[in-house]
Structure formats: structure tokens, C-alpha cells
Amino acid sequence: QVQLVESGGGSVQAGGSLRLSCAASGNANMRYCMAWFRQAPGKEREGVASTYTNSGPSYYADSVKGRFTISWDNAKNTLYLQMNSLKPEDTAMYYCAADRICLSPTLMTEGEYNYWGQGTQVTVSS
């Protein structure tokens, strides 16, 4: 069992930055695949970025490449999403997710994650 708690959301103007955090507790010192997803009103949840907790490749949705960076801090058992050059279309509820086994090529298939946080709202104004 892993518990995930997101924080760091807020309201910013276009071009601004935010850093989201996802604190993991429980059996968080095992190897996990982890990801950030987001869901805008009226839209389906989509994968934003993903990585492994014990190093390994990271993956990004095309819409955020070059602007967002995902990272894992072993000492703090915390997943981060640094978001720069934010756009109004980045406005959404952001969720972190974790699981022991992820088989999809980019680790961003929603259905393969069993552990989810409660979400944190990001609003970007133009």
C-alpha cells in the first residue's frame, strides 16, 4: 500500500512556473513507476510525465516536453513536477499515481496505476 498526497497547485499567469509535489508514504522505499496525470473540465484524464523511483528513463507528453520536468527525491520519498512556461491550456486538476508494475511503453496508461493522490488544482490565466 502506498499513500500519495499532492501539493503545490495554485493560480499563475501564463508564462509562470509552479512545482507540484507528491509525498509518498507506506511501502514507498520499493521500486515504483510513478506518473503525473491531469484532467481538465470536460476532458479525459491524460498522462503528463512519468518516471521510475530508482532512476531510469522519464517520459513526457508532447504537449509539455521542454517545459515540464519530473523528478523523484529518494531521501524525501517525494515526486515532483516542475512546470515552466505555463499556458492556459495547462489548467487542470493534477494527480500523481504510483504502482509496482507498469508495462506500457511510456508508463502513462491510466489503467495500470492502482495508487492515486487526491489531486491539486493548477489554473493558468492568460
Coordinates of C-alpha atoms in Angstrom, one line a residue:
Q1 CA 0.0 0.0 0.0
V2 CA 1.2 3.5 -0.9
Q3 CA -0.4 6.7 0.1
L4 CA 0.1 9.8 -2.1
V5 CA -0.5 13.4 -1.2
E6 CA -0.1 16.2 -3.8
S7 CA 0.6 19.8 -3.1
G8 CA 1.9 22.9 -4.8
G9 CA -1.0 23.8 -7.1
G10 CA -2.3 27.3 -7.5
S11 CA -3.1 30.1 -9.8
V12 CA -0.5 31.7 -12.1
Q13 CA -0.3 33.9 -15.1
A14 CA 0.7 32.5 -18.5
G15 CA 4.5 32.1 -18.7
G16 CA 4.8 31.5 -15.0
S17 CA 6.0 28.4 -13.1
L18 CA 4.8 26.0 -10.4
R19 CA 6.3 23.0 -8.8
L20 CA 4.0 20.2 -7.8
S21 CA 4.9 17.7 -5.1
C22 CA 3.6 14.3 -4.4
A23 CA 4.6 12.9 -1.0
A24 CA 4.6 9.1 -0.9
S25 CA 4.2 7.0 2.3
G26 CA 3.7 3.4 3.1
N27 CA 5.9 1.0 1.2
A28 CA 7.4 3.9 -0.7
N29 CA 11.0 2.6 -0.5
M30 CA 10.4 -0.1 -3.0
R31 CA 10.8 0.4 -6.8
Y32 CA 7.7 2.1 -8.3
C33 CA 6.7 3.6 -11.6
M34 CA 5.1 7.0 -11.0
A35 CA 3.4 9.5 -13.1
W36 CA 1.6 12.8 -13.2
F37 CA -1.8 12.9 -14.9
R38 CA -4.1 15.8 -15.4
Q39 CA -7.8 16.3 -16.1
A40 CA -9.3 19.5 -17.4
P41 CA -13.1 20.1 -17.1
G42 CA -15.0 18.2 -19.7
K43 CA -11.9 16.3 -20.8
E44 CA -10.5 12.9 -20.2
R45 CA -7.6 12.3 -17.8
E46 CA -4.3 12.4 -19.7
G47 CA -0.7 11.4 -18.8
V48 CA 1.7 14.3 -18.4
A49 CA 5.0 12.8 -17.3
S50 CA 6.3 9.5 -15.8
T51 CA 9.4 8.0 -14.3
Y52 CA 10.8 5.3 -12.0
T53 CA 11.7 5.8 -8.4
N54 CA 15.0 4.0 -8.7
S55 CA 16.3 6.0 -11.7
G56 CA 15.6 5.1 -15.3
P57 CA 14.1 7.0 -18.1
S58 CA 11.4 9.7 -17.9
Y59 CA 8.7 10.3 -20.4
Y60 CA 6.7 13.3 -21.3
A61 CA 3.5 14.1 -23.2
D62 CA 4.3 16.0 -26.4
S63 CA 2.3 19.0 -25.1
V64 CA 4.7 19.5 -22.1
K65 CA 8.1 18.5 -23.5
G66 CA 10.7 21.1 -22.9
R67 CA 8.5 22.9 -20.3
F68 CA 7.9 20.3 -17.5
T69 CA 10.4 18.2 -15.6
I70 CA 9.5 15.1 -13.5
S71 CA 11.9 14.0 -10.7
W72 CA 12.0 11.7 -7.7
D73 CA 13.7 12.5 -4.4
N74 CA 14.7 9.3 -2.6
A75 CA 15.5 11.0 0.7
K76 CA 12.1 12.6 0.9
N77 CA 10.1 9.9 -0.9
T78 CA 8.6 12.7 -3.0
L79 CA 7.8 13.1 -6.7
Y80 CA 8.0 16.5 -8.2
L81 CA 6.7 18.1 -11.4
Q82 CA 8.4 21.4 -12.2
M83 CA 6.2 23.3 -14.6
N84 CA 7.7 26.2 -16.5
S85 CA 6.3 28.5 -19.3
L86 CA 2.8 27.6 -18.2
K87 CA 0.0 28.0 -20.7
P88 CA -3.8 28.5 -20.1
E89 CA -4.3 25.0 -21.7
D90 CA -2.3 23.5 -18.8
T91 CA -5.2 24.4 -16.5
A92 CA -6.4 21.2 -14.9
M93 CA -6.5 19.1 -11.8
Y94 CA -3.2 17.3 -11.5
Y95 CA -2.9 13.8 -9.9
C96 CA 0.1 11.7 -9.1
A97 CA -0.1 8.0 -9.4
A98 CA 2.1 5.0 -8.5
D99 CA 2.3 1.3 -8.9
R100 CA 4.9 -1.5 -8.7
I101 CA 4.5 -2.8 -12.2
C102 CA 3.9 -0.6 -15.3
L103 CA 4.0 -2.3 -18.7
S104 CA 3.1 0.5 -21.1
P105 CA 6.0 2.0 -23.1
T106 CA 5.7 5.4 -21.6
L107 CA 4.3 4.5 -18.2
M108 CA 1.3 6.8 -18.9
T109 CA -1.6 4.4 -19.2
E110 CA -4.1 5.4 -16.5
G111 CA -5.5 1.9 -16.0
E112 CA -2.2 0.4 -14.9
Y113 CA -2.0 2.6 -11.7
N114 CA -3.6 1.5 -8.5
Y115 CA -2.5 4.2 -6.2
W116 CA -3.7 7.8 -6.7
G117 CA -3.5 11.1 -4.9
Q118 CA -6.4 13.4 -4.3
G119 CA -5.3 15.9 -6.8
T120 CA -4.1 19.5 -6.8
Q121 CA -5.6 22.3 -9.0
V122 CA -3.5 24.3 -11.4
T123 CA -5.0 27.3 -13.0
V124 CA -3.2 29.4 -15.6
S125 CA -4.7 32.7 -16.7
S126 CA -3.9 34.5 -19.9

